[in-house]
């Protein structure tokens, strides 16, 4: 069990206090972080869905569906806005390697706006057939990403613009988020969100993270407003969101998923619902489909815990790039891709990392042991049945 201490700091972005949490987060209650590592891009125009459908790993056609389809938000009485739940997806190289990840959102338009344009509730289309989608993306590669998208655009009728100054990405996570059942995917309308968004062009709301339930809620909100349900003592530094993801073995952005090198299936993109195998062609699709249908992924991104010979957690000693080896043979098991405190994650040989007899250490740091942790969200088929002794995150 982890303990944590926190101190409060004033947030320049929102003017409210937030807390800095240290150590593990296993017992931490609901928290919210503004993700400064992400920016926001807007796509608009009649070819928006078609354009993204030919590029990204997931089936973007869902955003072109009318209200009432199976994936639409569930309408409720007096519901001022409805929208399609967000989607996680990636853009790959032609060789099937990772380039950029995207969280796609369909804006919730007010009834007044919809009636004025003639569109029915829940539709993202105007009279000219145009569609508007937003994406939160890695801020560190934003300019490069925009340039890449515009190269692919050719004659497609889609506008691509950086709206990172207007909108910010937020995440709500931690234990005991059940009190948020009135927001998000299929959960009805977020009344606080409507109030907060009044006077803005869009009424944004919290959505369940499209990857995993354990990651909480995610959305984008106007940068000049505090999102609903973000209480004064619940805003915390983004490093705690990183720690939360480390404990669940979920990478995000090109700093954690090596651009031009990472194989999406090794980074568990199928389990994160980022890939559709029914949508047809997209950039890099051939390698992804061939590898998936072969059925064997020998290496995967795995949560790691760094401990000493007594089992006590070791903090701040391990950096990204460190090699994990089997202590007896010196055989390389994998590489640490991300580390924070006593937690990390790395692409490891699954079968060998989870052997009960395996003793893993960090190369050239023999006093630091490595514990590979099997996330509870992993499907059973991802590991061998004889790994019954594997620790669970």
Coordinates of C-alpha atoms in Angstrom, one line a residue:
X1 CA 0.0 0.0 0.0
X2 CA 1.3 3.4 -0.9
X3 CA 1.2 6.6 1.1
X4 CA 1.4 10.0 -0.3
X5 CA 1.8 13.6 0.9
X6 CA 0.7 16.6 -0.9
X7 CA 1.1 20.4 -0.8
X8 CA -1.1 23.0 -2.3
X9 CA 0.0 25.5 -4.9
X10 CA -2.0 28.2 -6.7
X11 CA -2.7 27.4 -10.4
X12 CA -1.8 30.2 -12.8
X13 CA -4.1 28.7 -15.4
X14 CA -7.2 28.5 -13.4
X15 CA -6.7 30.6 -10.3
X16 CA -7.5 27.7 -8.0
X17 CA -5.4 25.7 -5.6
X18 CA -4.1 22.4 -6.7
X19 CA -2.1 19.7 -5.0
X20 CA 1.3 18.1 -5.7
X21 CA 1.2 14.5 -4.8
X22 CA 4.3 12.4 -4.3
X23 CA 4.9 8.7 -4.3
X24 CA 2.3 6.1 -5.4
X25 CA -1.4 6.8 -6.2
X26 CA -3.0 3.5 -5.3
X27 CA -5.1 5.1 -2.5
X28 CA -5.5 8.6 -4.0
X29 CA -9.0 9.8 -4.4
X30 CA -10.5 11.7 -7.5
X31 CA -8.0 14.1 -9.1
X32 CA -8.0 16.3 -12.2
X33 CA -5.1 17.5 -14.2
X34 CA -4.8 20.0 -17.0
X35 CA -2.6 18.2 -19.6
X36 CA -0.1 20.7 -20.7
X37 CA 1.5 17.9 -22.7
X38 CA -1.4 18.0 -25.1
X39 CA -2.7 20.6 -27.6
X40 CA -5.9 20.8 -29.6
X41 CA -6.5 20.7 -33.3
X42 CA -9.8 21.4 -35.1
X43 CA -10.9 19.6 -38.4
X44 CA -13.8 21.0 -40.3
X45 CA -15.3 20.6 -43.8
X46 CA -17.4 18.1 -45.8
X47 CA -14.5 15.7 -46.2
X48 CA -13.4 15.6 -42.6
X49 CA -14.5 12.1 -41.8
X50 CA -13.4 10.7 -45.2
X51 CA -10.0 12.3 -44.7
X52 CA -9.3 11.0 -41.2
X53 CA -10.8 7.6 -42.1
X54 CA -8.1 7.0 -44.7
X55 CA -5.3 8.0 -42.3
X56 CA -6.0 6.8 -38.8
X57 CA -6.1 3.3 -37.3
X58 CA -9.6 3.6 -35.9
X59 CA -13.0 3.7 -37.6
X60 CA -13.8 7.4 -37.8
X61 CA -17.0 6.9 -39.7
X62 CA -18.7 6.7 -36.3
X63 CA -18.6 10.5 -36.2
X64 CA -20.6 10.7 -39.4
X65 CA -23.5 8.7 -38.0
X66 CA -26.7 10.4 -37.1
X67 CA -28.2 10.5 -33.6
X68 CA -29.8 7.3 -32.5
X69 CA -27.0 5.1 -33.7
X70 CA -25.6 2.6 -31.2
X71 CA -22.5 4.7 -30.4
X72 CA -24.3 8.0 -29.8
X73 CA -24.6 9.5 -26.4
X74 CA -27.9 8.5 -24.7
X75 CA -30.5 11.3 -24.9
X76 CA -32.2 12.3 -21.7
X77 CA -35.2 14.7 -21.1
X78 CA -34.3 18.3 -21.6
X79 CA -30.9 17.4 -22.8
X80 CA -29.3 20.5 -24.2
X81 CA -26.6 18.7 -26.2
X82 CA -25.6 15.2 -27.3
X83 CA -22.5 13.9 -29.1
X84 CA -20.7 10.8 -30.1
X85 CA -18.2 9.5 -27.5
X86 CA -14.6 10.3 -28.1
X87 CA -12.2 7.9 -29.9
X88 CA -8.5 7.0 -29.5
X89 CA -6.5 6.5 -32.7
X90 CA -3.1 6.8 -34.2
X91 CA -1.4 7.9 -37.4
X92 CA 1.3 5.4 -38.6
X93 CA 4.1 5.4 -41.1
X94 CA 3.5 3.4 -44.3
X95 CA 5.6 0.7 -42.6
X96 CA 3.1 0.5 -39.7
X97 CA 5.2 2.3 -37.1
X98 CA 3.8 4.8 -34.7
X99 CA 3.8 8.5 -35.5
X100 CA 1.2 10.4 -33.5
X101 CA -1.8 9.6 -31.3
X102 CA -5.2 11.4 -31.4
X103 CA -8.1 11.6 -29.1
X104 CA -11.0 12.6 -31.3
X105 CA -14.1 14.5 -30.1
X106 CA -17.3 15.5 -31.7
X107 CA -18.5 18.9 -30.3
X108 CA -21.8 19.0 -28.4
X109 CA -23.8 21.8 -30.1
X110 CA -26.6 23.5 -28.3
X111 CA -30.2 23.0 -29.4
X112 CA -30.3 26.7 -30.4
X113 CA -27.3 26.3 -32.6
X114 CA -28.7 23.2 -34.2
X115 CA -32.1 24.6 -34.9
X116 CA -30.6 27.7 -36.5
X117 CA -28.6 25.6 -39.0
X118 CA -31.3 23.0 -39.5
X119 CA -29.4 20.0 -38.1
X120 CA -31.1 17.6 -35.8
X121 CA -29.9 17.0 -32.2
X122 CA -26.8 14.9 -32.1
X123 CA -25.7 15.6 -35.7
X124 CA -22.3 17.0 -36.4
X125 CA -23.3 18.1 -39.9
X126 CA -24.4 21.4 -41.2
X127 CA -26.5 22.1 -44.3
X128 CA -23.5 21.9 -46.5
X129 CA -22.6 18.4 -45.2
X130 CA -19.6 19.7 -43.3
X131 CA -18.4 18.0 -40.2
X132 CA -16.4 19.4 -37.3
X133 CA -14.1 17.3 -35.1
X134 CA -11.5 18.2 -32.5
X135 CA -8.4 16.2 -31.5
X136 CA -6.1 16.5 -28.5
X137 CA -2.6 15.7 -29.7
X138 CA 1.0 15.7 -28.4
X139 CA 2.1 19.3 -28.0
X140 CA 5.7 18.5 -28.5
X141 CA 5.1 17.4 -32.1
X142 CA 2.3 19.7 -32.9
X143 CA 3.9 21.7 -35.8
X144 CA 5.3 18.5 -37.4
X145 CA 1.9 16.8 -37.0
X146 CA 0.1 19.7 -38.7
X147 CA 2.6 19.7 -41.6
X148 CA 2.1 16.0 -42.0
X149 CA -1.7 16.2 -42.1
X150 CA -1.6 19.0 -44.6
X151 CA 0.7 17.0 -46.9
X152 CA -1.9 14.2 -46.9
X153 CA -4.8 16.6 -47.4
X154 CA -4.2 17.2 -51.1
X155 CA -7.6 18.2 -52.6
X156 CA -9.7 17.1 -49.6
X157 CA -12.2 19.7 -48.4
X158 CA -11.1 19.8 -44.8
X159 CA -9.6 22.7 -42.8
X160 CA -7.0 21.9 -40.2
X161 CA -6.2 24.4 -37.6
X162 CA -4.4 24.7 -34.2
X163 CA -6.8 25.8 -31.5
X164 CA -4.5 25.1 -28.6
X165 CA -4.9 28.6 -27.3
X166 CA -8.7 28.4 -27.2
X167 CA -9.0 24.9 -25.7
X168 CA -7.2 22.8 -23.1
X169 CA -7.2 19.0 -22.5
X170 CA -8.1 17.7 -19.0
X171 CA -8.2 14.3 -17.3
X172 CA -10.1 13.2 -14.2
X173 CA -8.7 10.0 -12.6
X174 CA -8.0 8.3 -9.3
X175 CA -10.1 6.1 -7.0
X176 CA -13.8 6.6 -6.3
X177 CA -14.9 8.4 -9.4
X178 CA -18.3 6.8 -9.2
X179 CA -19.8 10.1 -8.0
X180 CA -19.4 11.3 -11.6
X181 CA -22.0 8.9 -13.0
X182 CA -24.0 11.8 -14.4
X183 CA -21.3 12.7 -16.9
X184 CA -19.7 11.1 -19.9
X185 CA -20.4 8.2 -22.1
X186 CA -24.0 7.2 -22.0
X187 CA -24.4 8.7 -18.6
X188 CA -26.8 11.5 -19.3
X189 CA -26.2 15.3 -19.4
X190 CA -23.6 17.1 -17.4
X191 CA -25.6 20.0 -15.9
X192 CA -22.5 21.5 -14.4
X193 CA -20.9 21.4 -17.8
X194 CA -23.8 23.2 -19.4
X195 CA -23.5 26.0 -16.8
X196 CA -19.8 26.3 -17.2
X197 CA -20.0 26.4 -21.0
X198 CA -22.8 29.0 -21.1
X199 CA -21.7 31.8 -23.4
X200 CA -19.2 29.6 -25.2
X201 CA -19.8 28.2 -28.7
X202 CA -19.8 24.6 -27.5
X203 CA -21.1 23.0 -24.4
X204 CA -18.4 20.5 -23.5
X205 CA -18.8 17.7 -21.0
X206 CA -16.6 15.0 -19.4
X207 CA -16.4 11.6 -21.2
X208 CA -15.2 8.2 -20.1
X209 CA -11.7 7.8 -21.4
X210 CA -12.1 5.9 -24.7
X211 CA -9.2 3.6 -23.8
X212 CA -9.9 2.1 -20.4
X213 CA -12.4 2.6 -17.6
X214 CA -9.6 2.7 -15.0
X215 CA -8.2 5.8 -16.7
X216 CA -11.2 7.9 -15.7
X217 CA -12.6 10.8 -17.7
X218 CA -11.2 13.0 -20.4
X219 CA -12.3 16.0 -22.4
X220 CA -11.4 19.4 -23.8
X221 CA -12.7 22.6 -22.4
X222 CA -12.4 26.3 -23.1
X223 CA -9.0 27.5 -21.8
X224 CA -10.6 30.5 -20.0
X225 CA -12.9 28.4 -17.8
X226 CA -12.4 25.8 -15.1
X227 CA -14.0 22.5 -16.1
X228 CA -17.0 21.2 -14.1
X229 CA -16.3 18.9 -11.2
X230 CA -12.8 20.2 -10.8
X231 CA -12.8 21.2 -7.1
X232 CA -10.3 23.5 -5.5
X233 CA -8.5 20.7 -3.7
X234 CA -8.7 18.1 -6.6
X235 CA -6.6 19.8 -9.2
X236 CA -3.1 18.3 -9.3
X237 CA 0.0 18.3 -11.3
X238 CA 0.1 16.4 -14.6
X239 CA 3.0 14.3 -13.3
X240 CA 0.4 12.5 -11.2
X241 CA -1.6 11.6 -14.3
X242 CA 1.7 10.1 -15.7
X243 CA 2.2 8.1 -12.5
X244 CA -1.4 6.9 -12.7
X245 CA -0.8 5.7 -16.3
X246 CA 2.5 4.1 -15.3
X247 CA 0.7 2.0 -12.7
X248 CA -1.7 0.8 -15.4
X249 CA 0.9 0.4 -18.2
X250 CA -0.5 3.0 -20.6
X251 CA 1.8 5.1 -22.7
X252 CA 0.7 8.4 -24.4
X253 CA 2.4 10.7 -26.9
X254 CA 5.6 10.4 -28.8
X255 CA 7.8 11.0 -25.6
X256 CA 6.6 7.6 -24.4
X257 CA 5.8 5.8 -27.7
X258 CA 8.9 6.3 -29.9
X259 CA 8.0 8.0 -33.1
X260 CA 8.8 6.1 -36.2
X261 CA 10.0 3.1 -34.2
X262 CA 7.2 1.8 -32.0
X263 CA 5.0 -1.1 -33.2
X264 CA 1.5 -0.2 -32.0
X265 CA 0.6 -3.8 -31.1
X266 CA 3.5 -4.0 -28.7
X267 CA 2.2 -0.8 -27.0
X268 CA -1.2 -2.6 -26.6
X269 CA -3.1 -0.4 -29.0
X270 CA -5.6 -3.2 -29.5
X271 CA -6.5 -3.4 -25.8
X272 CA -6.7 0.4 -25.8
X273 CA -9.4 0.3 -28.5
X274 CA -7.2 2.4 -30.9
X275 CA -7.4 0.0 -33.8
X276 CA -10.2 -1.2 -36.0
X277 CA -9.7 -4.4 -38.0
X278 CA -13.0 -4.0 -39.9
X279 CA -12.6 -0.5 -41.4
X280 CA -10.5 -1.2 -44.4
X281 CA -7.4 0.6 -45.6
X282 CA -5.4 3.3 -43.8
X283 CA -1.7 4.3 -43.7
X284 CA 0.3 1.4 -42.3
X285 CA -2.6 -1.0 -42.2
X286 CA -0.9 -4.0 -43.9
X287 CA 1.7 -4.6 -41.2
X288 CA -0.8 -4.1 -38.4
X289 CA -3.3 -6.6 -39.9
X290 CA -0.6 -9.2 -40.7
X291 CA 0.9 -9.1 -37.2
X292 CA -2.5 -9.2 -35.5
X293 CA -3.8 -12.1 -37.4
X294 CA -0.5 -14.0 -36.8
X295 CA -1.7 -14.0 -33.2
X296 CA 1.6 -13.8 -31.4
X297 CA 2.9 -10.6 -29.8
X298 CA 6.0 -11.6 -28.0
X299 CA 6.9 -8.2 -26.5
X300 CA 4.5 -5.8 -24.9
X301 CA 4.6 -2.6 -22.8
X302 CA 4.5 -3.7 -19.2
X303 CA 4.3 -1.7 -15.9
X304 CA 7.4 -1.9 -13.8
X305 CA 8.3 -1.4 -10.2
X306 CA 11.8 -0.7 -9.0
X307 CA 12.8 -2.1 -5.7
X308 CA 15.9 -3.0 -3.6
X309 CA 17.0 -6.4 -2.4
X310 CA 14.6 -6.0 0.6
X311 CA 11.6 -5.3 -1.6
X312 CA 11.6 -1.6 -0.7
X313 CA 10.8 0.8 -3.5
X314 CA 13.7 2.7 -5.0
X315 CA 12.9 6.3 -6.1
X316 CA 14.5 8.5 -8.8
X317 CA 17.3 6.1 -9.6
X318 CA 16.2 4.8 -13.0
X319 CA 15.8 6.8 -16.2
X320 CA 14.2 6.0 -19.6
X321 CA 16.6 4.0 -21.8
X322 CA 17.8 1.7 -19.0
X323 CA 18.1 -1.9 -19.9
X324 CA 16.3 -4.6 -17.9
X325 CA 18.2 -7.9 -17.8
X326 CA 17.8 -11.3 -16.2
X327 CA 20.2 -11.2 -13.3
X328 CA 21.5 -14.7 -13.7
X329 CA 22.3 -14.8 -17.4
X330 CA 22.5 -11.1 -18.2
X331 CA 20.0 -11.7 -21.0
X332 CA 18.2 -8.5 -22.1
X333 CA 14.5 -8.6 -21.3
X334 CA 13.6 -5.1 -22.4
X335 CA 14.1 -1.4 -22.0
X336 CA 12.6 1.1 -19.7
X337 CA 10.7 3.6 -21.9
X338 CA 9.3 5.9 -19.1
X339 CA 10.1 6.2 -15.4
X340 CA 8.9 8.3 -12.5
X341 CA 9.9 7.7 -8.9
X342 CA 9.7 4.0 -8.2
X343 CA 7.4 3.3 -11.2
X344 CA 8.1 2.8 -14.9
X345 CA 7.1 0.9 -17.9
X346 CA 9.0 -0.8 -20.8
X347 CA 8.6 -3.1 -23.7
X348 CA 9.5 -6.5 -22.4
X349 CA 9.5 -10.1 -23.5
X350 CA 6.2 -11.2 -22.0
X351 CA 6.8 -14.9 -21.4
X352 CA 10.1 -14.4 -19.8
X353 CA 9.3 -11.3 -17.8
X354 CA 6.4 -13.1 -16.1
X355 CA 8.1 -16.3 -15.3
X356 CA 7.8 -16.9 -11.5
X357 CA 11.5 -17.7 -11.4
X358 CA 12.6 -14.6 -13.3
X359 CA 14.9 -12.2 -11.4
X360 CA 15.1 -8.9 -13.2
X361 CA 17.5 -6.1 -12.6
X362 CA 18.5 -2.9 -14.2
X363 CA 21.8 -3.3 -16.1
X364 CA 24.8 -1.7 -14.4
X365 CA 22.6 -1.0 -11.4
X366 CA 22.7 -4.5 -9.8
X367 CA 21.2 -3.2 -6.6
X368 CA 18.0 -2.2 -8.3
X369 CA 15.5 -5.1 -8.9
X370 CA 12.6 -4.9 -11.4
X371 CA 9.2 -6.3 -10.8
X372 CA 7.0 -6.8 -13.9
X373 CA 3.4 -6.2 -13.1
X374 CA 0.5 -7.6 -15.1
X375 CA -2.3 -5.0 -15.5
X376 CA -5.7 -6.2 -14.4
X377 CA -7.2 -4.9 -17.7
X378 CA -5.1 -7.2 -19.9
X379 CA -7.1 -9.9 -21.7
X380 CA -6.2 -13.4 -20.6
X381 CA -4.9 -14.4 -24.0
X382 CA -2.0 -11.9 -23.7
X383 CA -0.1 -14.1 -21.4
X384 CA 0.5 -17.7 -20.8
X385 CA -1.7 -19.6 -18.4
X386 CA 1.3 -20.9 -16.4
X387 CA 2.0 -17.3 -15.2
X388 CA -0.3 -17.8 -12.3
X389 CA 2.2 -16.1 -9.9
X390 CA 2.2 -12.8 -11.7
X391 CA 1.6 -9.7 -9.6
X392 CA -1.4 -7.6 -10.7
X393 CA -1.5 -3.9 -10.9

